[in-house]
Coordinates of C-alpha atoms in Angstrom, one line a residue:
Chain A
M1 CA 73.0 -7.9 -212.9
E2 CA 71.9 -7.2 -216.5
E3 CA 68.4 -6.1 -217.5
F4 CA 65.9 -9.0 -217.4
R5 CA 62.6 -9.2 -219.2
N6 CA 60.6 -12.3 -220.0
V7 CA 57.2 -13.2 -221.4
I8 CA 54.6 -13.6 -218.7
H9 CA 51.7 -15.9 -219.6
S10 CA 48.2 -15.2 -218.3
L11 CA 45.8 -18.2 -218.2
D12 CA 43.1 -20.0 -216.3
A13 CA 44.8 -23.2 -215.0
R14 CA 43.1 -26.3 -213.8
V15 CA 44.2 -27.5 -210.4
V16 CA 45.3 -31.1 -210.9
Q17 CA 46.5 -32.0 -207.4
V18 CA 46.0 -30.6 -203.9
R19 CA 48.0 -31.9 -200.9
H20 CA 47.3 -30.7 -197.3
L21 CA 50.4 -31.0 -195.2
E22 CA 51.2 -30.4 -191.5
A23 CA 51.0 -27.0 -189.8
D24 CA 48.6 -25.5 -192.5
Q25 CA 51.1 -26.0 -195.3
H26 CA 49.6 -26.9 -198.7
A27 CA 50.9 -28.0 -202.1
L28 CA 49.0 -27.2 -205.3
V29 CA 49.8 -28.6 -208.8
I30 CA 48.3 -26.7 -211.7
D31 CA 48.1 -27.5 -215.3
A32 CA 50.0 -24.7 -217.0
P33 CA 52.3 -26.0 -219.8
V34 CA 53.5 -22.6 -221.1
I35 CA 54.6 -21.6 -217.6
A36 CA 56.2 -25.0 -216.8
E37 CA 58.2 -24.7 -220.0
S38 CA 59.9 -21.4 -219.0
A39 CA 59.9 -21.5 -215.2
T40 CA 63.3 -21.2 -213.5
P41 CA 64.3 -21.6 -209.8
G42 CA 63.4 -18.4 -208.1
S43 CA 60.7 -17.4 -210.5
F44 CA 57.1 -17.4 -209.2
V45 CA 53.5 -17.4 -210.2
H46 CA 50.8 -14.8 -209.3
L47 CA 47.9 -17.0 -208.5
G48 CA 44.2 -15.9 -208.1
V49 CA 42.7 -17.5 -205.0
H50 CA 39.2 -17.8 -206.7
A51 CA 38.0 -18.4 -210.2
E52 CA 36.4 -14.9 -210.0
P53 CA 38.5 -11.8 -209.2
S54 CA 37.5 -10.7 -205.7
M55 CA 40.9 -10.7 -203.9
M56 CA 44.4 -9.8 -205.0
R57 CA 46.4 -12.6 -206.5
R58 CA 49.1 -14.2 -204.3
P59 CA 52.7 -14.4 -205.4
L60 CA 53.9 -18.0 -204.8
S61 CA 57.4 -19.4 -205.5
I62 CA 57.5 -22.3 -207.9
L63 CA 58.5 -25.6 -206.1
W64 CA 58.7 -27.7 -209.2
S65 CA 57.9 -27.3 -212.9
D66 CA 57.4 -30.3 -215.0
P67 CA 57.6 -29.3 -218.7
E68 CA 56.7 -32.9 -219.8
R69 CA 53.5 -33.1 -217.8
G70 CA 52.9 -29.4 -218.3
T71 CA 52.5 -28.7 -214.6
V72 CA 53.7 -26.3 -212.0
E73 CA 53.7 -27.0 -208.3
V74 CA 53.6 -24.4 -205.5
L75 CA 54.0 -25.0 -201.8
Y76 CA 52.7 -22.4 -199.3
K77 CA 51.7 -21.9 -195.7
V78 CA 48.4 -20.2 -194.7
V79 CA 49.3 -16.8 -193.4
G80 CA 46.2 -14.7 -194.1
K81 CA 42.9 -14.5 -195.8
G82 CA 44.2 -15.1 -199.4
T83 CA 46.1 -18.2 -198.6
E84 CA 43.2 -19.4 -196.4
E85 CA 40.9 -19.1 -199.5
L86 CA 43.5 -20.8 -201.6
A87 CA 43.7 -23.8 -199.2
R88 CA 40.0 -24.4 -199.8
V89 CA 40.5 -24.9 -203.5
Q90 CA 39.8 -28.4 -204.7
E91 CA 41.1 -30.5 -207.5
G92 CA 39.4 -29.8 -210.8
E93 CA 38.8 -26.1 -210.1
T94 CA 40.3 -23.5 -212.3
L95 CA 42.4 -20.5 -211.0
P96 CA 43.7 -17.5 -212.9
V97 CA 47.5 -17.6 -213.0
L98 CA 50.3 -15.3 -214.3
G99 CA 53.7 -16.7 -214.8
P100 CA 56.5 -17.4 -214.8
I101 CA 57.5 -14.1 -213.2
G102 CA 60.8 -12.7 -212.3
R103 CA 64.6 -13.2 -212.5
G104 CA 65.5 -16.5 -210.9
F105 CA 68.8 -17.6 -209.5
Q106 CA 71.8 -17.2 -211.8
T107 CA 74.4 -19.9 -211.4
E108 CA 78.1 -19.7 -212.4
P109 CA 79.7 -22.8 -214.0
D110 CA 83.0 -22.5 -212.1
R111 CA 81.3 -22.3 -208.7
D112 CA 80.4 -26.0 -208.6
R113 CA 80.0 -26.3 -204.8
P114 CA 76.8 -24.3 -204.3
L115 CA 75.5 -23.8 -200.8
L116 CA 71.7 -23.6 -200.9
I117 CA 70.0 -22.2 -197.8
G118 CA 66.2 -22.2 -197.4
G119 CA 64.1 -21.2 -194.5
G120 CA 60.3 -21.8 -194.0
V121 CA 58.3 -20.3 -196.8
G122 CA 61.6 -19.9 -198.7
I123 CA 62.2 -23.6 -199.1
P124 CA 60.5 -24.1 -202.5
P125 CA 62.8 -22.2 -204.8
I126 CA 65.8 -23.8 -203.0
L127 CA 64.5 -27.3 -203.8
F128 CA 63.8 -26.3 -207.4
L129 CA 67.3 -25.0 -207.7
A130 CA 68.8 -28.2 -206.2
R131 CA 67.0 -30.3 -208.8
E132 CA 68.2 -28.1 -211.7
I133 CA 71.8 -28.1 -210.7
K134 CA 72.4 -31.5 -209.2
E135 CA 73.7 -33.1 -212.4
H136 CA 76.6 -30.7 -212.9
T137 CA 77.4 -29.5 -209.4
V138 CA 77.8 -30.9 -205.9
P139 CA 75.3 -28.9 -203.8
L140 CA 74.9 -28.7 -200.1
V141 CA 71.3 -27.9 -199.1
V142 CA 70.7 -26.5 -195.6
M143 CA 67.0 -25.9 -194.6
G144 CA 65.4 -24.5 -191.5
S145 CA 61.9 -24.6 -190.2
E146 CA 60.2 -23.8 -186.9
I147 CA 57.1 -25.9 -188.0
P148 CA 57.2 -29.5 -189.3
F149 CA 59.1 -29.7 -192.6
P150 CA 56.7 -30.0 -195.5
F151 CA 58.4 -33.1 -196.8
A152 CA 59.7 -36.5 -195.7
S153 CA 63.1 -36.6 -194.0
R154 CA 65.5 -39.4 -193.1
P155 CA 69.0 -39.9 -191.6
S156 CA 71.5 -38.8 -194.2
T157 CA 74.2 -41.1 -195.5
I158 CA 76.1 -38.3 -197.0
R159 CA 78.8 -36.9 -194.7
V160 CA 78.9 -33.1 -194.5
P161 CA 82.3 -31.7 -193.1
G162 CA 81.9 -29.5 -190.0
I163 CA 78.4 -30.7 -189.2
P164 CA 78.2 -32.3 -185.7
D165 CA 77.8 -36.1 -185.7
G166 CA 74.3 -36.3 -184.4
V167 CA 73.0 -33.8 -186.9
I168 CA 71.8 -36.3 -189.5
A169 CA 68.3 -35.3 -190.6
G170 CA 68.2 -34.7 -194.4
M171 CA 65.4 -34.5 -197.0
S172 CA 64.6 -37.9 -198.4
L173 CA 64.2 -36.8 -201.9
L174 CA 67.6 -35.0 -201.9
E175 CA 69.1 -38.2 -200.4
D176 CA 67.6 -40.2 -203.3
W177 CA 69.3 -37.8 -205.7
G178 CA 72.6 -38.1 -203.8
V179 CA 72.4 -34.4 -202.8
A180 CA 73.7 -33.6 -199.3
S181 CA 71.2 -31.9 -197.0
R182 CA 70.8 -31.0 -193.4
L183 CA 67.7 -29.7 -191.5
C184 CA 67.8 -27.1 -188.8
S185 CA 65.2 -26.2 -186.2
T186 CA 65.0 -24.9 -182.6
Q187 CA 61.9 -27.1 -182.1
G188 CA 63.9 -30.2 -181.1
Y189 CA 63.0 -32.3 -184.2
A190 CA 65.0 -35.5 -184.3
G191 CA 68.3 -35.3 -186.0
C192 CA 68.0 -31.6 -186.8
Y193 CA 70.6 -29.1 -186.0
D194 CA 69.4 -27.2 -182.9
G195 CA 69.9 -23.7 -184.2
Y196 CA 69.6 -21.5 -187.3
V197 CA 70.6 -22.3 -190.9
D198 CA 73.4 -19.7 -191.0
A199 CA 75.1 -21.3 -188.0
A200 CA 74.9 -24.7 -189.6
A201 CA 76.2 -23.3 -192.9
R202 CA 79.0 -21.5 -191.1
M203 CA 80.3 -24.9 -189.6
W204 CA 80.6 -26.3 -193.1
L205 CA 82.2 -23.1 -194.6
E206 CA 84.8 -23.1 -191.8
T207 CA 86.0 -26.5 -193.1
Q208 CA 86.5 -25.3 -196.6
T209 CA 90.0 -24.2 -197.8
P210 CA 90.3 -20.9 -199.7
E211 CA 90.6 -22.9 -202.9
Q212 CA 87.4 -24.8 -202.0
R213 CA 85.6 -21.6 -201.1
A214 CA 86.4 -20.2 -204.5
R215 CA 84.1 -22.8 -205.9
V216 CA 81.2 -21.9 -203.5
A217 CA 78.3 -19.7 -204.2
V218 CA 75.4 -19.2 -201.8
F219 CA 71.7 -19.2 -202.9
T220 CA 69.1 -18.4 -200.3
C221 CA 65.4 -17.7 -199.7
G222 CA 63.5 -17.3 -196.5
P223 CA 62.5 -14.7 -193.9
V224 CA 64.4 -11.3 -194.1
P225 CA 66.3 -11.8 -190.8
M226 CA 67.6 -15.1 -192.1
L227 CA 68.5 -13.6 -195.5
E228 CA 70.4 -10.8 -193.7
A229 CA 72.3 -13.3 -191.6
V230 CA 73.2 -15.4 -194.6
A231 CA 74.3 -12.3 -196.5
R232 CA 76.6 -11.4 -193.6
L233 CA 78.0 -15.0 -193.5
A234 CA 78.7 -14.9 -197.3
R235 CA 80.5 -11.6 -196.9
E236 CA 82.6 -12.9 -194.0
F237 CA 83.7 -15.9 -196.1
D238 CA 84.0 -13.9 -199.3
V239 CA 81.6 -16.0 -201.3
P240 CA 79.0 -14.6 -203.7
C241 CA 75.4 -14.8 -202.5
Q242 CA 72.0 -14.3 -204.2
V243 CA 68.9 -13.7 -202.1
C244 CA 65.4 -14.4 -203.2
M245 CA 63.1 -11.7 -201.8
E246 CA 59.5 -11.5 -200.8
E247 CA 57.3 -8.4 -200.4
Y248 CA 53.5 -7.6 -200.6
M249 CA 52.6 -7.5 -204.3
A250 CA 49.8 -6.2 -206.4
C251 CA 50.4 -6.2 -210.2
A252 CA 53.5 -8.5 -210.2
V253 CA 54.4 -7.3 -213.7
G254 CA 56.3 -4.1 -212.8
G255 CA 53.5 -1.7 -213.1
C256 CA 52.7 -0.5 -209.6
A257 CA 56.0 -0.3 -207.7
G258 CA 54.2 -1.6 -204.7
C259 CA 56.7 -4.5 -204.0
T260 CA 59.9 -2.5 -204.1
V261 CA 62.9 -3.0 -201.8
P262 CA 65.8 -0.7 -201.3
V263 CA 68.9 -1.9 -203.3
L264 CA 72.3 -0.3 -203.2
G265 CA 73.6 0.1 -206.8
K266 CA 76.6 1.8 -208.5
N267 CA 74.9 5.2 -208.2
G268 CA 73.6 4.8 -204.7
W269 CA 70.3 3.5 -203.3
T270 CA 67.4 2.7 -205.7
M271 CA 64.1 1.1 -205.1
K272 CA 63.9 -2.2 -207.1
R273 CA 60.7 -4.1 -207.8
V274 CA 60.8 -7.6 -206.3
C275 CA 58.4 -8.8 -209.1
V276 CA 60.4 -8.1 -212.2
D277 CA 63.7 -6.6 -211.1
G278 CA 64.0 -9.6 -208.7
P279 CA 62.9 -11.6 -206.9
V280 CA 66.6 -12.7 -206.8
F281 CA 69.1 -10.0 -206.0
D282 CA 72.7 -9.8 -205.1
A283 CA 72.8 -10.2 -201.3
Q284 CA 75.3 -7.5 -200.7
A285 CA 73.2 -4.9 -202.7
V286 CA 70.1 -5.6 -200.5
F287 CA 72.0 -6.0 -197.2
P288 CA 75.2 -4.0 -197.6
E289 CA 77.6 -3.7 -194.7
G290 CA 77.2 -0.8 -192.3
T291 CA 74.8 1.3 -194.4
Q292 CA 71.2 2.0 -194.1
W293 CA 68.6 3.0 -196.7
P294 CA 68.4 6.8 -196.5
G295 CA 64.8 6.9 -197.8
P296 CA 62.0 8.9 -196.2
S297 CA 61.1 8.2 -192.6
P298 CA 57.5 7.0 -192.0
S299 CA 56.3 10.5 -191.5
A300 CA 57.6 11.8 -194.9
Chain B
M1 CA 34.7 6.9 -245.6
P2 CA 34.8 3.9 -243.3
D3 CA 32.4 3.8 -240.4
K4 CA 33.7 5.1 -237.2
D5 CA 34.4 2.5 -234.5
P6 CA 31.7 2.9 -231.9
L7 CA 34.3 2.5 -229.2
S8 CA 36.4 5.4 -230.4
I9 CA 36.0 8.7 -228.7
D10 CA 37.2 12.3 -229.0
F11 CA 38.7 13.4 -225.7
S12 CA 39.8 17.0 -225.5
G13 CA 40.9 16.9 -229.1
L14 CA 42.7 13.5 -228.7
S15 CA 41.1 10.7 -230.6
L16 CA 41.1 7.6 -228.5
K17 CA 40.6 4.1 -230.0
T18 CA 38.6 3.0 -227.0
P19 CA 37.3 4.8 -223.9
L20 CA 39.6 2.8 -221.6
V21 CA 42.5 4.6 -220.0
L22 CA 45.2 2.8 -217.9
L23 CA 45.7 4.8 -214.8
S24 CA 48.8 6.4 -213.5
G25 CA 50.7 4.5 -210.9
C26 CA 49.3 1.1 -212.0
V27 CA 51.2 0.6 -215.3
G28 CA 54.7 2.1 -214.6
F29 CA 56.0 4.1 -217.5
G30 CA 53.7 2.6 -220.1
D31 CA 55.4 -0.5 -221.2
E32 CA 55.3 -2.9 -218.2
Y33 CA 52.2 -4.8 -219.2
T34 CA 53.4 -5.6 -222.6
R35 CA 55.4 -8.4 -221.0
V36 CA 52.1 -10.2 -220.4
E37 CA 51.3 -12.3 -223.4
G38 CA 48.0 -11.2 -225.0
F39 CA 48.2 -7.7 -223.6
S40 CA 47.8 -5.2 -226.4
H41 CA 47.9 -1.4 -226.5
D42 CA 45.3 -1.7 -229.3
E43 CA 42.7 -2.3 -226.6
I44 CA 43.5 1.0 -224.8
G45 CA 42.5 4.6 -225.5
A46 CA 45.3 6.1 -223.5
I47 CA 47.9 5.2 -220.9
C48 CA 48.7 7.6 -218.1
L49 CA 52.3 7.3 -217.0
K50 CA 53.6 7.1 -213.4
G51 CA 53.5 10.4 -211.5
T52 CA 56.5 12.5 -212.3
T53 CA 58.2 15.2 -210.3
L54 CA 61.1 17.6 -211.1
E55 CA 63.7 15.6 -209.2
P56 CA 64.0 11.9 -208.8
R57 CA 62.2 10.4 -205.8
L58 CA 62.8 7.1 -204.1
G59 CA 59.3 7.0 -202.8
N60 CA 58.0 5.7 -199.5
R61 CA 59.5 2.9 -197.4
P62 CA 58.1 -0.6 -197.6
H63 CA 55.5 -1.9 -196.9
R64 CA 53.7 0.0 -199.6
L65 CA 50.7 -2.2 -200.0
A66 CA 47.9 -3.6 -197.8
E67 CA 44.9 -5.5 -199.1
T68 CA 41.6 -4.6 -197.6
P69 CA 38.1 -6.0 -198.2
D70 CA 37.5 -5.5 -202.0
G71 CA 40.3 -2.9 -202.0
L72 CA 43.9 -2.1 -201.9
L73 CA 45.8 0.5 -199.9
N74 CA 49.0 1.8 -201.4
S75 CA 51.6 4.3 -200.4
I76 CA 54.1 4.3 -203.1
G77 CA 55.0 8.0 -202.6
L78 CA 55.6 9.0 -206.2
Q79 CA 58.7 7.0 -206.8
N80 CA 60.0 8.3 -210.2
P81 CA 63.3 9.1 -211.9
G82 CA 62.4 12.8 -212.4
V83 CA 61.0 14.5 -215.5
D84 CA 64.2 14.8 -217.4
A85 CA 64.9 11.1 -217.2
V86 CA 61.3 10.3 -218.2
I87 CA 61.6 12.5 -221.3
R88 CA 65.1 11.3 -222.2
D89 CA 64.9 7.6 -221.4
V90 CA 61.3 6.6 -221.3
L91 CA 59.4 8.5 -224.0
P92 CA 61.6 7.4 -226.9
T93 CA 60.8 3.8 -226.0
L94 CA 57.1 4.2 -226.3
D95 CA 55.1 3.5 -229.4
F96 CA 52.9 6.6 -229.9
S97 CA 51.2 5.0 -232.9
A98 CA 49.7 2.3 -230.7
T99 CA 47.9 4.4 -228.2
R100 CA 48.0 7.8 -226.5
F101 CA 50.4 8.5 -223.6
L102 CA 49.6 11.0 -220.9
A103 CA 52.1 12.3 -218.4
N104 CA 51.1 12.6 -214.8
V105 CA 52.6 15.7 -213.1
S106 CA 53.1 16.2 -209.4
G107 CA 55.0 18.7 -207.3
A108 CA 55.6 20.0 -203.8
T109 CA 55.2 23.6 -205.0
V110 CA 53.2 25.4 -207.7
E111 CA 56.4 26.2 -209.5
E112 CA 57.3 22.6 -209.6
Y113 CA 54.0 21.6 -211.2
A114 CA 54.5 24.4 -213.8
E115 CA 58.1 23.4 -214.5
V116 CA 57.4 19.7 -214.9
T117 CA 54.4 20.6 -217.2
R118 CA 56.6 22.9 -219.2
R119 CA 59.2 20.2 -219.8
F120 CA 56.5 17.7 -220.8
D121 CA 55.1 20.3 -223.2
D122 CA 58.4 20.1 -225.0
S123 CA 58.1 16.4 -225.6
P124 CA 56.0 14.0 -227.7
I125 CA 53.5 13.4 -224.8
D126 CA 49.9 13.6 -225.9
G127 CA 48.4 15.2 -222.8
I128 CA 49.1 16.1 -219.2
E129 CA 47.3 14.9 -216.1
V130 CA 47.8 17.3 -213.2
N131 CA 47.9 15.2 -210.0
I132 CA 46.5 17.5 -207.3
S133 CA 45.2 14.6 -205.3
C134 CA 48.1 12.3 -204.4
P135 CA 47.4 11.3 -200.8
N136 CA 50.9 9.8 -200.3
V137 CA 53.2 12.8 -200.3
K138 CA 53.8 15.3 -197.5
A139 CA 53.8 18.4 -199.6
G140 CA 51.8 19.3 -202.6
G141 CA 49.4 16.6 -204.0
M142 CA 46.2 16.4 -202.1
E143 CA 47.1 19.4 -200.0
F144 CA 46.5 21.5 -203.1
G145 CA 43.7 19.5 -204.5
N146 CA 41.5 19.8 -201.4
D147 CA 41.4 23.6 -201.6
P148 CA 39.7 25.1 -204.7
K149 CA 41.7 28.3 -204.6
M150 CA 45.0 26.4 -204.5
S151 CA 43.8 23.9 -207.1
A152 CA 43.0 26.9 -209.4
V153 CA 46.5 28.3 -208.8
V154 CA 48.1 25.0 -209.8
V155 CA 45.9 24.6 -212.9
D156 CA 46.5 28.2 -214.0
A157 CA 50.3 27.8 -213.7
C158 CA 50.2 24.5 -215.7
R159 CA 47.8 26.0 -218.2
K160 CA 50.3 28.8 -218.9
A161 CA 53.0 26.1 -219.4
T162 CA 51.3 24.1 -222.1
P163 CA 48.6 24.2 -224.8
K164 CA 48.4 20.3 -224.6
P165 CA 45.2 18.8 -223.1
L166 CA 45.3 19.4 -219.4
I167 CA 43.5 16.8 -217.3
I168 CA 42.9 17.5 -213.6
K169 CA 43.0 14.5 -211.3
M170 CA 40.5 15.1 -208.5
S171 CA 40.6 14.0 -204.9
P172 CA 37.6 12.3 -203.3
N173 CA 39.0 13.6 -200.0
Q174 CA 37.5 17.0 -200.3
T175 CA 34.4 18.8 -199.0
D176 CA 33.0 20.2 -202.2
I177 CA 34.2 18.6 -205.4
R178 CA 31.8 20.7 -207.4
A179 CA 33.2 24.0 -206.2
N180 CA 36.7 22.8 -207.0
T181 CA 35.6 21.7 -210.4
R182 CA 34.3 25.2 -211.1
A183 CA 37.6 26.7 -209.9
C184 CA 39.6 24.4 -212.1
L185 CA 37.4 25.1 -215.1
E186 CA 37.9 28.8 -214.7
A187 CA 41.7 28.3 -214.5
G188 CA 41.7 26.5 -217.8
A189 CA 41.2 22.8 -217.2
D190 CA 40.5 20.7 -220.4
A191 CA 39.3 17.6 -218.6
F192 CA 39.0 15.9 -215.3
A193 CA 40.0 12.5 -213.9
V194 CA 37.7 11.5 -211.1
I195 CA 38.7 10.1 -208.6
N196 CA 42.1 9.5 -207.1
T197 CA 42.4 7.1 -204.2
V198 CA 40.5 7.6 -200.9
S199 CA 42.8 8.2 -197.9
G200 CA 42.9 5.2 -195.5
M201 CA 44.9 3.2 -193.1
A202 CA 45.5 -0.4 -192.2
I203 CA 46.5 -1.6 -188.7
D204 CA 48.0 -4.8 -187.5
A205 CA 46.3 -5.4 -184.1
E206 CA 48.9 -7.9 -182.9
S207 CA 51.8 -5.5 -183.2
R208 CA 49.6 -2.4 -182.8
S209 CA 51.4 -0.9 -185.8
A210 CA 50.4 0.5 -189.1
V211 CA 50.8 -2.0 -192.0
L212 CA 52.1 0.6 -194.4
G213 CA 55.6 2.0 -194.0
A214 CA 54.2 5.5 -194.5
K215 CA 51.4 4.7 -192.0
Q216 CA 48.6 5.9 -194.3
G217 CA 47.8 5.4 -197.9
G218 CA 45.2 5.6 -200.7
L219 CA 42.4 3.1 -201.1
S220 CA 41.6 1.8 -204.6
G221 CA 39.6 -1.1 -206.0
P222 CA 35.9 -2.1 -206.0
A223 CA 35.4 -0.9 -202.5
I224 CA 35.6 2.7 -203.7
K225 CA 33.4 2.4 -206.8
P226 CA 30.2 3.9 -205.2
I227 CA 32.2 6.9 -204.0
A228 CA 33.7 7.4 -207.4
L229 CA 30.4 7.1 -209.2
L230 CA 28.9 9.8 -207.1
K231 CA 31.9 12.1 -207.6
V232 CA 31.9 11.6 -211.3
H233 CA 28.2 12.4 -211.3
E234 CA 28.8 15.6 -209.3
V235 CA 31.7 16.8 -211.4
Y236 CA 29.6 16.1 -214.5
Q237 CA 27.0 18.5 -213.3
E238 CA 29.6 21.3 -213.6
T239 CA 31.4 20.2 -216.8
V240 CA 28.5 19.1 -219.0
A241 CA 27.6 22.7 -220.1
H242 CA 31.2 23.3 -221.1
G243 CA 31.6 20.1 -223.0
I244 CA 34.5 19.2 -220.8
P245 CA 35.1 15.4 -220.6
I246 CA 35.7 13.2 -217.6
I247 CA 37.8 10.1 -217.1
G248 CA 35.7 8.1 -214.6
Q249 CA 37.8 5.9 -212.4
G250 CA 37.7 4.0 -209.1
G251 CA 37.2 0.2 -208.8
V252 CA 36.5 -0.7 -212.4
V253 CA 37.0 -4.4 -212.9
S254 CA 34.1 -5.3 -215.3
T255 CA 32.1 -4.1 -218.3
T256 CA 29.2 -3.3 -215.9
D257 CA 31.5 -1.0 -213.9
A258 CA 32.7 0.8 -217.0
L259 CA 29.2 1.3 -218.2
E260 CA 28.1 2.7 -214.9
F261 CA 30.9 5.4 -215.0
L262 CA 29.9 6.3 -218.6
I263 CA 26.2 6.6 -217.6
A264 CA 27.3 8.7 -214.5
G265 CA 28.9 11.2 -216.9
A266 CA 32.3 10.0 -217.8
S267 CA 33.5 10.1 -221.4
A268 CA 36.4 7.7 -220.8
V269 CA 36.9 5.0 -218.1
G270 CA 40.1 4.5 -216.1
I271 CA 41.3 1.0 -215.1
G272 CA 44.0 0.7 -212.5
T273 CA 43.7 -1.8 -209.6
G274 CA 41.3 -3.8 -211.9
L275 CA 44.4 -4.8 -213.9
F276 CA 45.9 -6.4 -210.8
Y277 CA 42.9 -8.8 -210.7
D278 CA 43.0 -9.4 -214.4
P279 CA 45.8 -7.9 -216.6
L280 CA 43.8 -8.7 -219.7
A281 CA 40.6 -7.1 -218.5
C282 CA 40.5 -4.4 -221.2
R283 CA 39.8 -6.9 -223.9
S284 CA 36.7 -8.3 -222.3
I285 CA 35.5 -4.8 -221.1
N286 CA 35.8 -3.5 -224.7
G287 CA 33.8 -6.5 -226.0
G288 CA 31.2 -6.0 -223.3
I289 CA 30.7 -2.3 -224.1
R290 CA 30.4 -3.2 -227.8
D291 CA 27.7 -5.7 -227.0
Y292 CA 25.9 -3.2 -224.8
L293 CA 25.9 -0.6 -227.5
L294 CA 24.4 -3.1 -229.9
R295 CA 21.7 -4.2 -227.4
H296 CA 20.8 -0.6 -226.7
D297 CA 20.9 0.5 -230.3
L298 CA 23.6 3.1 -229.6
G299 CA 25.9 4.1 -232.4
S300 CA 28.8 5.2 -230.2
V301 CA 30.0 5.0 -226.7
A302 CA 29.8 8.8 -226.5
E303 CA 26.0 8.5 -226.7
L304 CA 26.1 6.8 -223.4
T305 CA 27.9 9.6 -221.4
G306 CA 25.7 11.2 -218.8
T307 CA 22.6 9.2 -219.6
L308 CA 21.7 8.6 -216.0
D309 CA 17.9 8.5 -215.8
F310 CA 16.4 10.2 -212.8
S311 CA 12.8 9.9 -213.9
D312 CA 12.1 7.0 -211.5
A313 CA 14.3 8.3 -208.7
Q314 CA 11.5 9.8 -206.7
S315 CA 8.9 7.3 -207.6
S316 CA 8.9 5.6 -204.3
E317 CA 7.2 8.6 -202.7

């Protein structure tokens, strides 16, 4: 992937909407026109959790950007003190925000049957990508969660080859757009596939002819074990795959090298910054077959 | 002759536009923050580049960060492309007319410190910070910096490798920082950076494991400011008679923080973790210092250095 560098805006953004969802999931809409204008699926904002700087900012994937209204929406789950503080923020308050940050997903025009796979906290950029590419491609969106999905679902009317008959739960919004989707969970939610996203995606890929697979590209975001499984799946079916990574982050502008992940490049292993070298990377560079990062052991 | 800007300082022969120095390890190789709209090198006296070693280093395994109350633990482990790549690929991209750029030199042996310094000597770099206080590497770093004799050996070797300003980055994790300061002064130090991070650890109780991939790291941020202020004050007691300046650093996020370091004895003020809270902090801190100088009828920021007033300190007796 070529060098990427964009302008990151720093501003105090007013919170225009707060939604508290099931299982401590929350959505936040901020007024940030300059960020809304240039945000792309996979890019993120680095959001202060208070008006005053007293905690590190939190990197949050962008769920939607609305350039017309000048707003950006993020969706997150409370996982620690920072997100706990953020969940207390009320409409009308102002939060410091940096964004948009990072290289988003890169789509290829001739791969017009994209397979989008999102898991848990990795769902937002997948939905943003689905919205951006639905007009000129025929995406299939597979999403998994072990807590209630942070959006409305309904039985899908769009048939997905390979998916068992009873597996009909899809996301209502995607249905409205005519985008095929299927939900997965091992929690026994109605209509969901009882298993992981990579297993559901595999069932669809197996129905695709080599010619059809040549039009498939995989885009995924979620927990690392899921990303690794999806990368393996993509390798097996010989389709390109991009993964959107997450790591603890401090500066989010490429200064501190705190958020790096090992990436296998042409000249061997390098440490790439999730914030500005990513967060989207080629899946096979992050999870290459049969090779481990040779970096220092914990005692080094 | 135009009036001198009250914020400008002379630091070991380098004229700095403002007393603010961006700290090594927080701003990559100098140009990362310019992607933030509104960020300007005009606000900054000097930028200290990421710690550099003779050979490339991948650094430590993730996780490299853990947030703690009012602080941040890191264990980057001196990830860098090696001195030759820095000189060949990085330095030509930097605008030396906008601000001053300082190299930060590290090594596992005295010879490595000297060789990296020698290579930077033959480059456009404005000055060299000798990092004898990195807590995140197995060999060298803090191992040298916690021992005055070894510190002096490293400083002496680097001194012989360059006439450029040599700034010694001091560890707070040592018994007697004043004794070490004296040793480094005798070995030829031109300036001191006080302090590096404080050694620390974060533990995840549920998994009973260390949060950081390298198990331990260095603590920065507002939590360490009181430690840093004391260390600056202690080093200042040793340097003041020699006219040797200090970059005071550790938890600076506001104008008040910066003023406190100047009063404690610093000539310049380092900002690192503070940028993570607010990447545009330098502008407001400069403005705040300017206001303070006016309110206190001071003609320049240099007049503030070491003005800590002890006259009331014992008055409670």
